[in-house]
Structures are given as C-alpha cells and as structure tokens.
JSON list of C-alpha atoms in Angstrom, two decimals:
[
{"chain": "B", "resi": 11, "resn": "LEU", "atom": "CA", "xyz": [-14.42, 2.84, 4.73]},
{"chain": "B", "resi": 12, "resn": "ARG", "atom": "CA", "xyz": [-14.58, 6.01, 2.75]},
{"chain": "B", "resi": 13, "resn": "PRO", "atom": "CA", "xyz": [-12.01, 7.96, 0.63]},
{"chain": "B", "resi": 14, "resn": "ARG", "atom": "CA", "xyz": [-11.87, 11.77, 1.26]},
{"chain": "B", "resi": 15, "resn": "PRO", "atom": "CA", "xyz": [-11.26, 13.87, -1.52]},
{"chain": "B", "resi": 16, "resn": "LEU", "atom": "CA", "xyz": [-7.29, 16.55, -1.24]},
{"chain": "B", "resi": 17, "resn": "LEU", "atom": "CA", "xyz": [-8.09, 19.87, -0.64]},
{"chain": "B", "resi": 18, "resn": "LEU", "atom": "CA", "xyz": [-5.04, 21.67, -1.66]},
{"chain": "B", "resi": 19, "resn": "LEU", "atom": "CA", "xyz": [-4.57, 25.41, 0.24]},
{"chain": "B", "resi": 20, "resn": "PRO", "atom": "CA", "xyz": [-2.53, 28.28, -1.21]},
{"chain": "B", "resi": 21, "resn": "LEU", "atom": "CA", "xyz": [-0.20, 27.84, 1.76]},
{"chain": "B", "resi": 22, "resn": "GLY", "atom": "CA", "xyz": [0.57, 23.65, 0.74]},
{"chain": "B", "resi": 23, "resn": "CYS", "atom": "CA", "xyz": [-1.92, 22.97, 4.54]},
{"chain": "B", "resi": 24, "resn": "PHE", "atom": "CA", "xyz": [-3.91, 20.16, 4.34]},
{"chain": "B", "resi": 25, "resn": "ALA", "atom": "CA", "xyz": [-7.43, 20.53, 6.04]},
{"chain": "B", "resi": 26, "resn": "LEU", "atom": "CA", "xyz": [-8.92, 18.15, 8.30]},
{"chain": "B", "resi": 27, "resn": "LEU", "atom": "CA", "xyz": [-12.86, 18.14, 7.22]},
{"chain": "B", "resi": 28, "resn": "LEU", "atom": "CA", "xyz": [-15.45, 15.42, 8.89]},
{"chain": "B", "resi": 29, "resn": "PRO", "atom": "CA", "xyz": [-16.62, 13.52, 5.71]},
{"chain": "B", "resi": 30, "resn": "PRO", "atom": "CA", "xyz": [-20.07, 14.36, 4.44]},
{"chain": "B", "resi": 31, "resn": "PRO", "atom": "CA", "xyz": [-23.23, 12.15, 4.84]},
{"chain": "B", "resi": 32, "resn": "ALA", "atom": "CA", "xyz": [-23.20, 11.94, 1.20]},
{"chain": "B", "resi": 33, "resn": "ALA", "atom": "CA", "xyz": [-19.36, 10.89, 1.30]},
{"chain": "B", "resi": 34, "resn": "THR", "atom": "CA", "xyz": [-18.56, 6.92, -0.62]},
{"chain": "B", "resi": 35, "resn": "GLU", "atom": "CA", "xyz": [-18.25, 4.24, 1.82]},
{"chain": "B", "resi": 36, "resn": "PHE", "atom": "CA", "xyz": [-16.97, 1.11, 1.30]},
{"chain": "B", "resi": 37, "resn": "SER", "atom": "CA", "xyz": [-19.30, -2.01, 1.60]},
{"chain": "B", "resi": 38, "resn": "PRO", "atom": "CA", "xyz": [-19.22, -3.64, 5.37]},
{"chain": "B", "resi": 39, "resn": "SER", "atom": "CA", "xyz": [-16.68, -6.00, 6.37]},
{"chain": "B", "resi": 40, "resn": "LEU", "atom": "CA", "xyz": [-14.17, -7.42, 8.64]},
{"chain": "B", "resi": 41, "resn": "ASP", "atom": "CA", "xyz": [-10.76, -7.28, 6.18]},
{"chain": "B", "resi": 42, "resn": "SER", "atom": "CA", "xyz": [-11.02, -5.16, 3.60]},
{"chain": "B", "resi": 43, "resn": "ASP", "atom": "CA", "xyz": [-7.78, -3.84, 1.14]},
{"chain": "B", "resi": 44, "resn": "PHE", "atom": "CA", "xyz": [-7.27, -0.77, -1.69]},
{"chain": "B", "resi": 45, "resn": "THR", "atom": "CA", "xyz": [-4.96, -0.12, -4.30]},
{"chain": "B", "resi": 46, "resn": "PHE", "atom": "CA", "xyz": [-4.33, 3.40, -5.74]},
{"chain": "B", "resi": 47, "resn": "THR", "atom": "CA", "xyz": [-1.73, 6.27, -7.45]},
{"chain": "B", "resi": 48, "resn": "LEU", "atom": "CA", "xyz": [-0.85, 9.22, -5.32]},
{"chain": "B", "resi": 49, "resn": "PRO", "atom": "CA", "xyz": [0.00, 11.67, -7.19]},
{"chain": "B", "resi": 50, "resn": "ALA", "atom": "CA", "xyz": [3.48, 13.86, -6.65]},
{"chain": "B", "resi": 51, "resn": "GLY", "atom": "CA", "xyz": [2.54, 16.54, -4.28]},
{"chain": "B", "resi": 52, "resn": "ARG", "atom": "CA", "xyz": [-0.67, 14.89, -3.10]},
{"chain": "B", "resi": 53, "resn": "LYS", "atom": "CA", "xyz": [-1.94, 14.12, 0.55]},
{"chain": "B", "resi": 54, "resn": "GLU", "atom": "CA", "xyz": [-4.79, 11.12, 0.16]},
{"chain": "B", "resi": 55, "resn": "CYS", "atom": "CA", "xyz": [-6.86, 10.73, 3.77]},
{"chain": "B", "resi": 56, "resn": "PHE", "atom": "CA", "xyz": [-9.35, 8.10, 4.41]},
{"chain": "B", "resi": 57, "resn": "TYR", "atom": "CA", "xyz": [-11.81, 7.60, 7.20]},
{"chain": "B", "resi": 58, "resn": "GLN", "atom": "CA", "xyz": [-13.10, 3.93, 9.09]},
{"chain": "B", "resi": 59, "resn": "PRO", "atom": "CA", "xyz": [-16.00, 3.93, 11.89]},
{"chain": "B", "resi": 60, "resn": "MET", "atom": "CA", "xyz": [-15.52, 2.00, 14.40]},
{"chain": "B", "resi": 61, "resn": "ARG", "atom": "CA", "xyz": [-16.61, 0.77, 17.80]},
{"chain": "B", "resi": 62, "resn": "LYS", "atom": "CA", "xyz": [-15.89, 0.99, 21.68]},
{"chain": "B", "resi": 63, "resn": "GLU", "atom": "CA", "xyz": [-13.33, -1.99, 22.30]},
{"chain": "B", "resi": 64, "resn": "ALA", "atom": "CA", "xyz": [-12.76, -2.86, 18.78]},
{"chain": "B", "resi": 65, "resn": "SER", "atom": "CA", "xyz": [-9.51, -3.41, 17.16]},
{"chain": "B", "resi": 66, "resn": "LEU", "atom": "CA", "xyz": [-8.33, -1.41, 14.18]},
{"chain": "B", "resi": 67, "resn": "GLU", "atom": "CA", "xyz": [-4.92, -3.55, 12.11]},
{"chain": "B", "resi": 68, "resn": "LEU", "atom": "CA", "xyz": [-3.56, -1.43, 9.04]},
{"chain": "B", "resi": 69, "resn": "GLU", "atom": "CA", "xyz": [-1.41, -2.91, 6.90]},
{"chain": "B", "resi": 70, "resn": "TYR", "atom": "CA", "xyz": [0.55, -0.55, 4.21]},
{"chain": "B", "resi": 71, "resn": "GLN", "atom": "CA", "xyz": [3.13, -1.04, 1.37]},
{"chain": "B", "resi": 72, "resn": "VAL", "atom": "CA", "xyz": [4.22, 1.17, -1.16]},
{"chain": "B", "resi": 73, "resn": "LEU", "atom": "CA", "xyz": [4.51, -1.06, -4.20]},
{"chain": "B", "resi": 74, "resn": "ASP", "atom": "CA", "xyz": [5.85, 1.45, -6.49]},
{"chain": "B", "resi": 75, "resn": "GLY", "atom": "CA", "xyz": [7.37, 4.67, -7.60]},
{"chain": "B", "resi": 76, "resn": "ALA", "atom": "CA", "xyz": [10.82, 6.19, -7.24]},
{"chain": "B", "resi": 77, "resn": "GLY", "atom": "CA", "xyz": [12.79, 5.68, -3.55]},
{"chain": "B", "resi": 78, "resn": "LEU", "atom": "CA", "xyz": [9.10, 3.67, -2.20]},
{"chain": "B", "resi": 79, "resn": "ASP", "atom": "CA", "xyz": [8.56, 5.14, 0.53]},
{"chain": "B", "resi": 80, "resn": "VAL", "atom": "CA", "xyz": [5.87, 7.59, 1.87]},
{"chain": "B", "resi": 81, "resn": "ASP", "atom": "CA", "xyz": [4.53, 9.66, 5.14]},
{"chain": "B", "resi": 82, "resn": "PHE", "atom": "CA", "xyz": [2.15, 7.81, 6.52]},
{"chain": "B", "resi": 83, "resn": "HIS", "atom": "CA", "xyz": [-0.60, 9.56, 9.59]},
{"chain": "B", "resi": 84, "resn": "LEU", "atom": "CA", "xyz": [-2.70, 7.83, 11.81]},
{"chain": "B", "resi": 85, "resn": "LEU", "atom": "CA", "xyz": [-5.37, 10.13, 13.91]},
{"chain": "B", "resi": 86, "resn": "SER", "atom": "CA", "xyz": [-8.23, 9.35, 16.06]},
{"chain": "B", "resi": 87, "resn": "PRO", "atom": "CA", "xyz": [-11.83, 10.37, 16.38]},
{"chain": "B", "resi": 88, "resn": "LYS", "atom": "CA", "xyz": [-10.52, 13.53, 18.84]},
{"chain": "B", "resi": 89, "resn": "GLY", "atom": "CA", "xyz": [-8.01, 14.65, 16.27]},
{"chain": "B", "resi": 90, "resn": "GLU", "atom": "CA", "xyz": [-5.01, 12.84, 17.89]},
{"chain": "B", "resi": 91, "resn": "THR", "atom": "CA", "xyz": [-1.74, 11.71, 16.14]},
{"chain": "B", "resi": 92, "resn": "LEU", "atom": "CA", "xyz": [-1.56, 7.71, 17.09]},
{"chain": "B", "resi": 93, "resn": "VAL", "atom": "CA", "xyz": [0.74, 6.34, 14.74]},
{"chain": "B", "resi": 94, "resn": "PHE", "atom": "CA", "xyz": [3.51, 8.69, 12.45]},
{"chain": "B", "resi": 95, "resn": "ASP", "atom": "CA", "xyz": [5.77, 6.89, 9.99]},
{"chain": "B", "resi": 96, "resn": "GLU", "atom": "CA", "xyz": [8.10, 8.93, 8.10]},
{"chain": "B", "resi": 97, "resn": "ARG", "atom": "CA", "xyz": [8.96, 8.24, 4.33]},
{"chain": "B", "resi": 98, "resn": "LYS", "atom": "CA", "xyz": [8.42, 4.12, 4.83]},
{"chain": "B", "resi": 99, "resn": "SER", "atom": "CA", "xyz": [8.11, 2.22, 2.78]},
{"chain": "B", "resi": 100, "resn": "ASP", "atom": "CA", "xyz": [5.73, -0.27, 4.50]},
{"chain": "B", "resi": 101, "resn": "GLY", "atom": "CA", "xyz": [4.43, -0.45, 8.21]},
{"chain": "B", "resi": 102, "resn": "VAL", "atom": "CA", "xyz": [2.11, -2.68, 9.91]},
{"chain": "B", "resi": 103, "resn": "HIS", "atom": "CA", "xyz": [0.06, -1.42, 13.20]},
{"chain": "B", "resi": 104, "resn": "THR", "atom": "CA", "xyz": [-2.78, -1.99, 15.82]},
{"chain": "B", "resi": 105, "resn": "VAL", "atom": "CA", "xyz": [-4.81, 0.35, 17.71]},
{"chain": "B", "resi": 106, "resn": "GLU", "atom": "CA", "xyz": [-7.74, -0.30, 19.89]},
{"chain": "B", "resi": 107, "resn": "THR", "atom": "CA", "xyz": [-10.61, 2.02, 19.23]},
{"chain": "B", "resi": 108, "resn": "GLU", "atom": "CA", "xyz": [-13.61, 4.08, 20.56]},
{"chain": "B", "resi": 109, "resn": "ASP", "atom": "CA", "xyz": [-16.33, 4.84, 18.95]},
{"chain": "B", "resi": 110, "resn": "GLY", "atom": "CA", "xyz": [-15.49, 7.51, 16.15]},
{"chain": "B", "resi": 111, "resn": "ASP", "atom": "CA", "xyz": [-14.68, 7.83, 12.35]},
{"chain": "B", "resi": 112, "resn": "TYR", "atom": "CA", "xyz": [-10.83, 6.98, 12.52]},
{"chain": "B", "resi": 113, "resn": "MET", "atom": "CA", "xyz": [-8.66, 8.92, 10.09]},
{"chain": "B", "resi": 114, "resn": "PHE", "atom": "CA", "xyz": [-5.08, 7.84, 8.22]},
{"chain": "B", "resi": 115, "resn": "CYS", "atom": "CA", "xyz": [-3.87, 9.67, 5.42]},
{"chain": "B", "resi": 116, "resn": "PHE", "atom": "CA", "xyz": [-0.75, 8.65, 3.42]},
{"chain": "B", "resi": 117, "resn": "ASP", "atom": "CA", "xyz": [1.03, 11.89, 2.32]},
{"chain": "B", "resi": 118, "resn": "ASN", "atom": "CA", "xyz": [3.54, 12.07, -0.83]},
{"chain": "B", "resi": 119, "resn": "THR", "atom": "CA", "xyz": [4.28, 16.37, -0.64]},
{"chain": "B", "resi": 120, "resn": "PHE", "atom": "CA", "xyz": [7.64, 16.23, 0.15]},
{"chain": "B", "resi": 121, "resn": "SER", "atom": "CA", "xyz": [7.65, 14.59, -3.72]},
{"chain": "B", "resi": 122, "resn": "THR", "atom": "CA", "xyz": [7.63, 17.15, -6.62]},
{"chain": "B", "resi": 123, "resn": "ILE", "atom": "CA", "xyz": [7.83, 14.53, -9.61]},
{"chain": "B", "resi": 124, "resn": "SER", "atom": "CA", "xyz": [7.28, 11.09, -8.10]},
{"chain": "B", "resi": 125, "resn": "GLU", "atom": "CA", "xyz": [4.04, 9.68, -7.68]},
{"chain": "B", "resi": 126, "resn": "LYS", "atom": "CA", "xyz": [3.72, 5.89, -5.90]},
{"chain": "B", "resi": 127, "resn": "VAL", "atom": "CA", "xyz": [1.40, 3.29, -6.19]},
{"chain": "B", "resi": 128, "resn": "ILE", "atom": "CA", "xyz": [-0.43, 2.20, -2.72]},
{"chain": "B", "resi": 129, "resn": "PHE", "atom": "CA", "xyz": [-1.92, -0.69, -1.02]},
{"chain": "B", "resi": 130, "resn": "PHE", "atom": "CA", "xyz": [-3.28, -1.02, 2.52]},
{"chain": "B", "resi": 131, "resn": "GLU", "atom": "CA", "xyz": [-4.95, -3.13, 4.17]},
{"chain": "B", "resi": 132, "resn": "LEU", "atom": "CA", "xyz": [-7.63, -2.50, 7.37]},
{"chain": "B", "resi": 133, "resn": "ILE", "atom": "CA", "xyz": [-8.74, -5.73, 9.16]},
{"chain": "B", "resi": 134, "resn": "LEU", "atom": "CA", "xyz": [-11.28, -5.38, 11.74]},
{"chain": "B", "resi": 135, "resn": "ASP", "atom": "CA", "xyz": [-11.77, -6.96, 15.30]},
{"chain": "B", "resi": 136, "resn": "ASN", "atom": "CA", "xyz": [-14.60, -7.10, 17.67]},
{"chain": "B", "resi": 137, "resn": "MET", "atom": "CA", "xyz": [-17.32, -5.33, 15.83]},
{"chain": "B", "resi": 138, "resn": "GLY", "atom": "CA", "xyz": [-19.94, -7.07, 17.14]},
{"chain": "B", "resi": 139, "resn": "GLU", "atom": "CA", "xyz": [-20.96, -9.03, 14.11]},
{"chain": "B", "resi": 140, "resn": "ASP", "atom": "CA", "xyz": [-19.82, -12.58, 15.71]},
{"chain": "B", "resi": 141, "resn": "GLY", "atom": "CA", "xyz": [-21.90, -12.50, 19.00]},
{"chain": "B", "resi": 142, "resn": "GLN", "atom": "CA", "xyz": [-24.91, -11.39, 16.71]},
{"chain": "B", "resi": 143, "resn": "ASP", "atom": "CA", "xyz": [-24.38, -14.61, 14.72]},
{"chain": "B", "resi": 144, "resn": "GLN", "atom": "CA", "xyz": [-24.25, -16.69, 17.36]},
{"chain": "B", "resi": 145, "resn": "GLU", "atom": "CA", "xyz": [-27.76, -15.27, 19.02]},
{"chain": "B", "resi": 146, "resn": "ASP", "atom": "CA", "xyz": [-28.91, -16.12, 15.45]},
{"chain": "B", "resi": 147, "resn": "TRP", "atom": "CA", "xyz": [-27.98, -19.65, 15.58]},
{"chain": "B", "resi": 148, "resn": "LYS", "atom": "CA", "xyz": [-29.67, -20.22, 18.98]},
{"chain": "B", "resi": 149, "resn": "LYS", "atom": "CA", "xyz": [-33.01, -18.94, 17.89]},
{"chain": "B", "resi": 150, "resn": "TYR", "atom": "CA", "xyz": [-33.51, -21.56, 14.92]},
{"chain": "B", "resi": 151, "resn": "VAL", "atom": "CA", "xyz": [-31.98, -24.89, 17.25]},
{"chain": "B", "resi": 152, "resn": "THR", "atom": "CA", "xyz": [-34.41, -26.38, 20.01]},
{"chain": "B", "resi": 153, "resn": "GLY", "atom": "CA", "xyz": [-33.38, -29.45, 22.35]},
{"chain": "B", "resi": 154, "resn": "THR", "atom": "CA", "xyz": [-30.06, -28.95, 22.11]},
{"chain": "B", "resi": 155, "resn": "ASP", "atom": "CA", "xyz": [-29.83, -31.55, 25.36]},
{"chain": "B", "resi": 156, "resn": "LEU", "atom": "CA", "xyz": [-30.61, -34.55, 22.96]},
{"chain": "B", "resi": 157, "resn": "LEU", "atom": "CA", "xyz": [-27.42, -33.77, 20.71]},
{"chain": "B", "resi": 158, "resn": "ASP", "atom": "CA", "xyz": [-23.84, -35.47, 21.49]},
{"chain": "B", "resi": 159, "resn": "MET", "atom": "CA", "xyz": [-22.41, -32.17, 20.74]},
{"chain": "B", "resi": 160, "resn": "LYS", "atom": "CA", "xyz": [-23.41, -28.81, 22.08]},
{"chain": "B", "resi": 161, "resn": "LEU", "atom": "CA", "xyz": [-24.09, -25.93, 19.91]},
{"chain": "B", "resi": 162, "resn": "GLU", "atom": "CA", "xyz": [-21.47, -24.36, 21.81]},
{"chain": "B", "resi": 163, "resn": "ASP", "atom": "CA", "xyz": [-18.60, -26.93, 20.30]},
{"chain": "B", "resi": 164, "resn": "ILE", "atom": "CA", "xyz": [-20.51, -26.44, 16.89]},
{"chain": "B", "resi": 165, "resn": "LEU", "atom": "CA", "xyz": [-20.44, -22.93, 17.34]},
{"chain": "B", "resi": 166, "resn": "GLU", "atom": "CA", "xyz": [-16.38, -22.74, 18.19]},
{"chain": "B", "resi": 167, "resn": "SER", "atom": "CA", "xyz": [-15.50, -24.79, 15.74]},
{"chain": "B", "resi": 168, "resn": "ILE", "atom": "CA", "xyz": [-17.23, -23.15, 12.71]},
{"chain": "B", "resi": 169, "resn": "ASN", "atom": "CA", "xyz": [-15.53, -20.21, 14.13]},
{"chain": "B", "resi": 170, "resn": "SER", "atom": "CA", "xyz": [-11.93, -21.64, 14.43]},
{"chain": "B", "resi": 171, "resn": "VAL", "atom": "CA", "xyz": [-12.33, -22.25, 10.76]},
{"chain": "B", "resi": 172, "resn": "LYS", "atom": "CA", "xyz": [-13.73, -19.02, 10.01]},
{"chain": "B", "resi": 173, "resn": "ALA", "atom": "CA", "xyz": [-10.87, -17.11, 11.39]},
{"chain": "B", "resi": 174, "resn": "ARG", "atom": "CA", "xyz": [-8.24, -19.80, 9.61]},
{"chain": "B", "resi": 175, "resn": "LEU", "atom": "CA", "xyz": [-9.77, -18.86, 6.50]},
{"chain": "B", "resi": 176, "resn": "SER", "atom": "CA", "xyz": [-9.80, -15.03, 7.03]},
{"chain": "B", "resi": 177, "resn": "LYS", "atom": "CA", "xyz": [-6.17, -15.28, 7.94]},
{"chain": "B", "resi": 178, "resn": "SER", "atom": "CA", "xyz": [-5.28, -17.32, 4.64]},
{"chain": "B", "resi": 179, "resn": "VAL", "atom": "CA", "xyz": [-6.80, -15.03, 2.67]},
{"chain": "B", "resi": 180, "resn": "GLN", "atom": "CA", "xyz": [-5.31, -11.92, 4.36]},
{"chain": "B", "resi": 181, "resn": "ILE", "atom": "CA", "xyz": [-1.92, -13.76, 3.73]},
{"chain": "B", "resi": 182, "resn": "GLN", "atom": "CA", "xyz": [-2.46, -14.31, 0.26]},
{"chain": "B", "resi": 183, "resn": "THR", "atom": "CA", "xyz": [-3.01, -10.82, 0.01]},
{"chain": "B", "resi": 184, "resn": "LEU", "atom": "CA", "xyz": [-0.23, -9.35, 1.33]},
{"chain": "B", "resi": 185, "resn": "LEU", "atom": "CA", "xyz": [1.88, -12.23, -0.87]},
{"chain": "B", "resi": 186, "resn": "ARG", "atom": "CA", "xyz": [0.25, -10.96, -3.55]},
{"chain": "B", "resi": 187, "resn": "ALA", "atom": "CA", "xyz": [1.12, -7.52, -2.86]},
{"chain": "B", "resi": 188, "resn": "PHE", "atom": "CA", "xyz": [4.96, -8.49, -2.07]},
{"chain": "B", "resi": 189, "resn": "GLU", "atom": "CA", "xyz": [5.12, -10.07, -5.37]},
{"chain": "B", "resi": 190, "resn": "ALA", "atom": "CA", "xyz": [3.96, -6.53, -7.39]},
{"chain": "B", "resi": 191, "resn": "ARG", "atom": "CA", "xyz": [6.00, -4.63, -5.56]},
{"chain": "B", "resi": 192, "resn": "ASP", "atom": "CA", "xyz": [9.27, -6.96, -6.45]},
{"chain": "B", "resi": 193, "resn": "ARG", "atom": "CA", "xyz": [8.17, -7.04, -10.57]},
{"chain": "B", "resi": 194, "resn": "ASN", "atom": "CA", "xyz": [8.14, -3.20, -10.18]},
{"chain": "B", "resi": 195, "resn": "ILE", "atom": "CA", "xyz": [11.65, -3.23, -8.93]},
{"chain": "B", "resi": 196, "resn": "GLN", "atom": "CA", "xyz": [12.51, -5.94, -11.34]},
{"chain": "B", "resi": 197, "resn": "GLU", "atom": "CA", "xyz": [11.32, -3.67, -14.25]},
{"chain": "B", "resi": 198, "resn": "SER", "atom": "CA", "xyz": [12.98, -1.13, -12.59]},
{"chain": "B", "resi": 199, "resn": "ASN", "atom": "CA", "xyz": [15.97, -2.53, -13.06]},
{"chain": "B", "resi": 200, "resn": "PHE", "atom": "CA", "xyz": [15.58, -3.79, -16.36]},
{"chain": "B", "resi": 201, "resn": "ASP", "atom": "CA", "xyz": [15.01, -0.57, -17.99]},
{"chain": "B", "resi": 202, "resn": "ARG", "atom": "CA", "xyz": [18.07, 0.81, -16.28]},
{"chain": "B", "resi": 203, "resn": "VAL", "atom": "CA", "xyz": [20.31, -2.20, -17.50]},
{"chain": "B", "resi": 204, "resn": "ASN", "atom": "CA", "xyz": [19.18, -1.45, -21.18]},
{"chain": "B", "resi": 205, "resn": "PHE", "atom": "CA", "xyz": [19.58, 1.71, -21.32]},
{"chain": "B", "resi": 206, "resn": "TRP", "atom": "CA", "xyz": [23.46, 2.36, -19.24]},
{"chain": "B", "resi": 207, "resn": "SER", "atom": "CA", "xyz": [24.07, -0.87, -22.10]},
{"chain": "B", "resi": 208, "resn": "MET", "atom": "CA", "xyz": [23.14, 1.42, -24.75]},
{"chain": "B", "resi": 209, "resn": "VAL", "atom": "CA", "xyz": [25.44, 4.35, -23.42]},
{"chain": "B", "resi": 210, "resn": "ASN", "atom": "CA", "xyz": [27.60, 1.73, -23.12]},
{"chain": "B", "resi": 211, "resn": "LEU", "atom": "CA", "xyz": [27.79, 0.63, -26.48]},
{"chain": "B", "resi": 212, "resn": "GLY", "atom": "CA", "xyz": [27.44, 3.88, -28.07]},
{"chain": "B", "resi": 213, "resn": "VAL", "atom": "CA", "xyz": [30.54, 4.79, -26.04]},
{"chain": "B", "resi": 214, "resn": "MET", "atom": "CA", "xyz": [32.67, 2.11, -27.24]},
{"chain": "B", "resi": 215, "resn": "VAL", "atom": "CA", "xyz": [31.66, 2.83, -30.85]},
{"chain": "B", "resi": 216, "resn": "VAL", "atom": "CA", "xyz": [32.42, 6.41, -30.82]},
{"chain": "B", "resi": 217, "resn": "VAL", "atom": "CA", "xyz": [36.04, 5.06, -29.46]},
{"chain": "B", "resi": 218, "resn": "SER", "atom": "CA", "xyz": [36.61, 3.14, -31.74]},
{"chain": "B", "resi": 219, "resn": "ALA", "atom": "CA", "xyz": [35.63, 5.28, -34.95]},
{"chain": "B", "resi": 220, "resn": "VAL", "atom": "CA", "xyz": [38.15, 8.20, -32.94]},
{"chain": "B", "resi": 221, "resn": "GLN", "atom": "CA", "xyz": [41.12, 5.32, -32.15]},
{"chain": "B", "resi": 222, "resn": "VAL", "atom": "CA", "xyz": [40.64, 4.29, -36.31]},
{"chain": "B", "resi": 223, "resn": "TYR", "atom": "CA", "xyz": [41.22, 7.54, -37.04]},
{"chain": "B", "resi": 224, "resn": "MET", "atom": "CA", "xyz": [44.01, 8.36, -34.86]},
{"chain": "B", "resi": 225, "resn": "LEU", "atom": "CA", "xyz": [46.16, 5.50, -36.16]},
{"chain": "B", "resi": 226, "resn": "LYS", "atom": "CA", "xyz": [44.68, 6.36, -40.32]},
{"chain": "B", "resi": 227, "resn": "SER", "atom": "CA", "xyz": [46.53, 9.65, -39.62]},
{"chain": "B", "resi": 228, "resn": "LEU", "atom": "CA", "xyz": [49.58, 8.52, -37.67]},
{"chain": "B", "resi": 229, "resn": "PHE", "atom": "CA", "xyz": [50.38, 6.33, -41.20]},
{"chain": "B", "resi": 230, "resn": "GLU", "atom": "CA", "xyz": [48.91, 9.47, -43.72]},
{"chain": "B", "resi": 231, "resn": "ASP", "atom": "CA", "xyz": [52.32, 11.41, -46.01]},
{"chain": "B", "resi": 232, "resn": "LYS", "atom": "CA", "xyz": [52.10, 14.29, -44.71]},
{"chain": "B", "resi": 233, "resn": "ARG", "atom": "CA", "xyz": [54.67, 16.22, -47.57]},
{"chain": "B", "resi": 234, "resn": "LYS", "atom": "CA", "xyz": [52.96, 18.08, -49.84]},
{"chain": "B", "resi": 235, "resn": "SER", "atom": "CA", "xyz": [54.49, 18.28, -53.65]},
{"chain": "B", "resi": 236, "resn": "ARG", "atom": "CA", "xyz": [55.36, 21.41, -54.68]},
{"chain": "B", "resi": 237, "resn": "THR", "atom": "CA", "xyz": [55.44, 22.68, -58.43]}
]
C-alpha cells in the first residue's frame, strides 16, 4: 500500500500517475489500517499491488469533519472505476483482483473549509502466502504416518486459529474507529451546547437590564420645576 502525493492542476483536476519506483510502501501485510487527515479542497490517492484471483476488501470511515462525508473511488489496474461513493461517511467494498496496482482515492474537493479525518483498513486474501507456509511445514516433518494426527489436521487447526485471531483484531480495530468517531461527535455537540448556552445567558442579561430600565422609567417624575 503506497501513499501518493496530490497533484493540483490549474483546472482543479487530479492526474492519475503510475507510482514511481522510489515511492514509500507499507510493510507487506495481509491486514493493514491507516488514519490520516484530508485537508479541505484536496484529494488523496493510494496504491495497493494485488495478485490474480486474490481478494481485496476495503473499509473506510470518516472520523471527524463537518458533515462526516467524503467521495471515494476505487480503480482497477486498467483505470476502470470499480467503486464510486459520493459524499458518504463509511463504506465496505470487496473485489476480486487481477495482477497490477489498484488505486483508491478519497476526495474532499467539494469542501472549501472543513478538513476530514479518515480511517481505512485493507484485508487481503488469497495472496499465496498460506500455501507457501504449508510447504515449508512439510519440509521439516518426516514420518507423518506414525502420528495419530495428520499434518493436514494440525495445519487446519492452526489456520483456523489464525483466521479467528485476525477477525478479532479486525473487529477491535473497527470498534476503535467507531469509538473515535462517536467521541468527536460528542465533543462537537458539547462545544455547541456551551456556545449557545452562553448566548442564551447573554440575551437573558440584556433583556433583564432593558426590563429594569423600562420599569424605572415608568415611575420617574417627568415634571420639571419652573423658576
């Protein structure tokens, strides 16, 4: 997964460029997540290399920012648009992949003031690593016919535990993202309540002062003594 810098053109368009060889990469992993700030009027794109007949699952959430919405694009290595979400706060998408770099972009160009805090998670399946792990196991095991439990049964149990642990980590990551978004909403509501409470208090003070002045003026003796 490689973050790509934005390229701002005079006409407000975003050029789709192939990632350079020296681009920064995330460490290889079947499960990775990232949180970043997307400024107002900007667009950020990332690349993910995939293999043929693999699976790419991507989930994103807008954690903070006015409206809690963003435009999302997912493009194939051929430049075809696979997914387009317009001004949504979250989404989950799964695609069967082919060889090449998949690009996904988060677009905040429709906002001129508010920046957005965005969280996304990638889950890659069938990347060819599990099969290699099984072959490595078989190199170091001899005489499996003497064991009560076959090597395949051991590998199946280990893979089952691994899959459940990965799912648990994924759910915990999503729960943290939901908690962060809810906390941001609560803090925003708290600030609004405090602001309008102060406005209401100020109005009450002004109204009370005006009422006292009006009542006082009703009882004043306006007759002036003539000399």
